[in-house]
């Protein structure tokens, strides 16, 4: 294990994460963090020459579409189904006194 995390660093991480760890939990977390750092060191050994940096595994394109009205104003047909209408709108019973 090449990476060693100090007790002060673990205390600081605990404060930042707002964690209250027991001694046993702190030891386990310290071991886990050291293992993660060792794995990152292993990844740093990989040859990435010629590999372009990316933010996503899959290509991401602009997913927005043009905002075009396709159905238009169909209020006449919609109001045809209304049981009651007034001034071009649905008329409903009063719900608030």
Coordinates of N, CA and C in Angstrom, one line a residue:
X1 N 0.8 -1.2 0.0 CA 0.0 0.0 0.0 C 0.9 1.2 0.0
X2 N 0.9 2.0 -1.1 CA 1.8 3.1 -1.2 C 1.1 4.4 -0.6
X3 N -0.1 4.5 -0.6 CA -0.8 5.7 -0.1 C -1.1 5.5 1.4
X4 N -0.7 6.4 2.2 CA -1.0 6.4 3.6 C -1.8 7.7 3.9
X5 N -2.9 7.5 4.6 CA -3.7 8.6 5.0 C -3.5 8.9 6.5
X6 N -3.2 10.1 6.9 CA -3.0 10.4 8.3 C -4.3 10.4 9.1
X7 N -4.2 10.3 10.4 CA -5.3 10.4 11.3 C -6.0 11.8 11.2
X8 N -5.1 12.9 11.0 CA -5.6 14.2 10.9 C -6.5 14.4 9.6
X9 N -6.0 13.8 8.5 CA -6.8 13.8 7.3 C -8.1 13.1 7.5
X10 N -8.1 12.0 8.2 CA -9.4 11.3 8.4 C -10.3 12.1 9.3
X11 N -9.8 12.8 10.3 CA -10.6 13.7 11.1 C -11.2 14.8 10.3
X12 N -10.4 15.4 9.4 CA -10.8 16.5 8.6 C -11.9 16.0 7.6
X13 N -11.8 14.9 7.0 CA -12.8 14.3 6.1 C -14.1 14.0 6.9
X14 N -13.9 13.5 8.1 CA -15.1 13.3 8.9 C -15.8 14.6 9.2
X15 N -15.1 15.6 9.5 CA -15.8 16.9 9.8 C -16.5 17.4 8.5
X16 N -15.8 17.3 7.4 CA -16.4 17.8 6.1 C -17.6 17.0 5.8
X17 N -17.6 15.7 6.0 CA -18.7 14.8 5.7 C -19.8 14.8 6.8
X18 N -19.5 15.5 7.9 CA -20.4 15.5 9.1 C -20.7 14.1 9.6
X19 N -19.6 13.3 9.7 CA -19.7 11.9 10.2 C -19.0 11.8 11.5
X20 N -19.7 11.1 12.4 CA -19.1 10.7 13.7 C -18.8 9.2 13.6
X21 N -17.5 8.9 13.4 CA -17.1 7.5 13.3 C -16.4 7.0 14.5
X22 N -16.8 5.8 14.9 CA -16.1 5.2 16.0 C -14.6 4.8 15.6
X23 N -13.8 4.4 16.5 CA -12.4 4.1 16.2 C -12.4 3.0 15.1
X24 N -13.2 2.0 15.3 CA -13.2 0.8 14.3 C -13.7 1.3 13.0
X25 N -14.8 2.1 12.9 CA -15.3 2.6 11.6 C -14.2 3.5 11.0
X26 N -13.5 4.3 11.8 CA -12.5 5.2 11.2 C -11.4 4.4 10.6
X27 N -11.0 3.3 11.3 CA -9.9 2.5 10.7 C -10.3 1.8 9.4
X28 N -11.6 1.3 9.4 CA -12.1 0.7 8.1 C -12.2 1.7 7.0
X29 N -12.7 2.9 7.3 CA -12.8 4.0 6.3 C -11.4 4.4 5.8
X30 N -10.5 4.5 6.7 CA -9.1 4.8 6.3 C -8.5 3.8 5.4
X31 N -8.7 2.5 5.7 CA -8.3 1.4 4.8 C -8.9 1.5 3.4
X32 N -10.2 1.8 3.4 CA -11.0 1.9 2.1 C -10.4 3.0 1.3
X33 N -10.2 4.2 1.9 CA -9.7 5.3 1.2 C -8.3 5.1 0.7
X34 N -7.5 4.4 1.4 CA -6.1 4.1 0.9 C -6.2 3.2 -0.3
X35 N -7.2 2.2 -0.2 CA -7.3 1.3 -1.4 C -7.8 2.0 -2.6
X36 N -8.7 3.0 -2.4 CA -9.2 3.8 -3.5 C -8.0 4.6 -4.2
X37 N -7.2 5.2 -3.3 CA -6.1 6.0 -3.8 C -5.1 5.1 -4.6
X38 N -4.9 3.8 -4.0 CA -4.0 2.9 -4.7 C -4.5 2.5 -6.1
X39 N -5.9 2.4 -6.2 CA -6.5 2.0 -7.5 C -6.3 3.2 -8.4
X40 N -6.5 4.4 -8.0 CA -6.3 5.6 -8.8 C -4.8 5.6 -9.3
X41 N -3.9 5.3 -8.5 CA -2.5 5.2 -8.9 C -2.3 4.2 -10.0
X42 N -3.0 3.0 -9.9 CA -2.9 2.0 -10.9 C -3.5 2.5 -12.2
X43 N -4.6 3.3 -12.2 CA -5.2 3.8 -13.4 C -4.2 4.8 -14.0
X44 N -3.5 5.6 -13.2 CA -2.6 6.6 -13.7 C -1.4 5.9 -14.5
X45 N -1.2 4.6 -14.3 CA -0.1 3.9 -15.0 C -0.5 3.6 -16.4
X46 N -1.8 3.6 -16.8 CA -2.3 3.3 -18.1 C -1.8 4.2 -19.1
X47 N -1.5 3.7 -20.3 CA -1.1 4.5 -21.4 C -2.3 5.1 -22.1
X48 N -2.4 6.4 -21.9 CA -3.6 7.2 -22.5 C -3.2 8.1 -23.6
X49 N -2.0 7.8 -24.2 CA -1.5 8.7 -25.3 C -2.5 8.5 -26.5
X50 N -2.9 9.7 -27.0 CA -3.8 9.7 -28.1 C -5.3 9.5 -27.8
X51 N -5.6 9.3 -26.5 CA -7.0 9.2 -26.1 C -7.5 10.6 -25.8
X52 N -8.6 11.0 -26.5 CA -9.1 12.3 -26.2 C -9.9 12.3 -24.9
X53 N -9.8 13.4 -24.1 CA -10.6 13.5 -22.9 C -12.1 13.6 -23.2
X54 N -12.9 13.0 -22.4 CA -14.4 13.1 -22.6 C -15.1 13.2 -21.3
X55 N -16.3 13.8 -21.4 CA -17.1 14.0 -20.2 C -18.2 12.9 -20.1
X56 N -18.5 12.2 -21.2 CA -19.5 11.1 -21.2 C -18.9 9.9 -22.0
X57 N -19.4 8.8 -21.6 CA -19.0 7.6 -22.4 C -19.6 7.5 -23.7
X58 N -20.9 8.0 -23.8 CA -21.6 8.0 -25.1 C -21.6 9.4 -25.6
X59 N -21.6 9.6 -27.0 CA -21.6 10.9 -27.5 C -22.9 11.7 -27.1
X60 N -22.8 12.9 -26.7 CA -23.9 13.7 -26.3 C -24.1 14.8 -27.2
X61 N -25.3 14.9 -27.8 CA -25.6 16.0 -28.8 C -26.7 16.8 -28.2
X62 N -26.9 18.0 -28.7 CA -27.9 18.8 -28.3 C -29.3 18.1 -28.5
X63 N -30.0 17.9 -27.4 CA -31.2 17.1 -27.5 C -32.4 18.0 -27.6
X64 N -32.2 19.4 -27.7 CA -33.3 20.3 -27.8 C -33.8 20.3 -29.2
X65 N -35.1 20.4 -29.4 CA -35.7 20.5 -30.7 C -36.3 21.9 -30.9
X66 N -36.6 22.2 -32.1 CA -37.2 23.5 -32.4 C -38.6 23.4 -31.9
X67 N -39.0 24.5 -31.2 CA -40.3 24.6 -30.6 C -41.3 25.1 -31.7
X68 N -42.0 24.1 -32.3 CA -42.9 24.4 -33.4 C -44.3 23.9 -33.0
X69 N -45.3 24.7 -33.2 CA -46.7 24.3 -32.9 C -47.1 23.4 -34.0
X70 N -47.6 22.2 -33.7 CA -48.1 21.3 -34.7 C -49.6 21.1 -34.7
X71 N -50.3 21.4 -33.6 CA -51.7 21.1 -33.6 C -52.5 22.4 -33.6
X72 N -51.9 23.6 -33.4 CA -52.6 24.9 -33.5 C -53.6 25.1 -32.4
X73 N -54.5 26.1 -32.7 CA -55.6 26.4 -31.8 C -56.8 25.6 -32.1
X74 N -57.0 24.6 -31.3 CA -58.2 23.7 -31.5 C -59.2 23.9 -30.4
X75 N -59.3 25.1 -29.9 CA -60.2 25.3 -28.8 C -61.7 25.1 -29.1
X76 N -62.1 25.3 -30.4 CA -63.5 25.1 -30.8 C -63.8 23.6 -30.6
X77 N -63.0 22.7 -31.1 CA -63.3 21.3 -30.9 C -63.2 20.8 -29.5
X78 N -62.2 21.4 -28.7 CA -62.1 21.0 -27.3 C -63.4 21.5 -26.5
X79 N -63.8 22.7 -26.8 CA -65.0 23.2 -26.1 C -66.3 22.5 -26.5
X80 N -66.3 21.8 -27.6 CA -67.4 21.1 -28.1 C -67.8 19.9 -27.1
X81 N -66.7 19.4 -26.4 CA -67.0 18.4 -25.4 C -67.3 18.9 -24.0
X82 N -67.3 20.2 -23.8 CA -67.6 20.7 -22.5 C -69.1 20.7 -22.2
X83 N -69.4 20.3 -21.0 CA -70.8 20.3 -20.6 C -71.4 21.7 -20.5
X84 N -70.5 22.7 -20.1 CA -70.9 24.1 -20.1 C -69.7 25.0 -20.5
X85 N -70.0 26.1 -21.1 CA -68.9 27.0 -21.5 C -69.4 28.4 -21.4
X86 N -68.4 29.3 -21.2 CA -68.8 30.7 -21.1 C -67.6 31.5 -21.6
X87 N -67.8 32.4 -22.5 CA -66.8 33.3 -23.1 C -65.6 32.5 -23.7
X88 N -65.8 31.4 -24.3 CA -64.8 30.6 -24.9 C -63.9 29.8 -24.0
X89 N -64.5 29.5 -22.8 CA -63.7 28.8 -21.8 C -64.7 27.8 -21.1
X90 N -64.1 26.8 -20.4 CA -64.9 25.8 -19.7 C -65.6 26.5 -18.5
X91 N -66.8 26.2 -18.3 CA -67.6 26.8 -17.1 C -67.7 25.6 -16.1
X92 N -67.2 25.9 -14.9 CA -67.1 24.9 -13.9 C -67.9 25.4 -12.6
X93 N -68.3 24.5 -11.8 CA -69.0 25.0 -10.6 C -68.0 25.7 -9.7
X94 N -68.5 26.7 -8.9 CA -67.6 27.4 -8.0 C -67.2 26.5 -6.9
X95 N -65.9 26.6 -6.5 CA -65.4 25.7 -5.5 C -64.9 26.5 -4.3
X96 N -64.8 27.8 -4.3 CA -64.4 28.6 -3.2 C -65.4 29.6 -2.9
X97 N -65.8 29.7 -1.7 CA -66.8 30.7 -1.3 C -66.2 32.0 -1.0

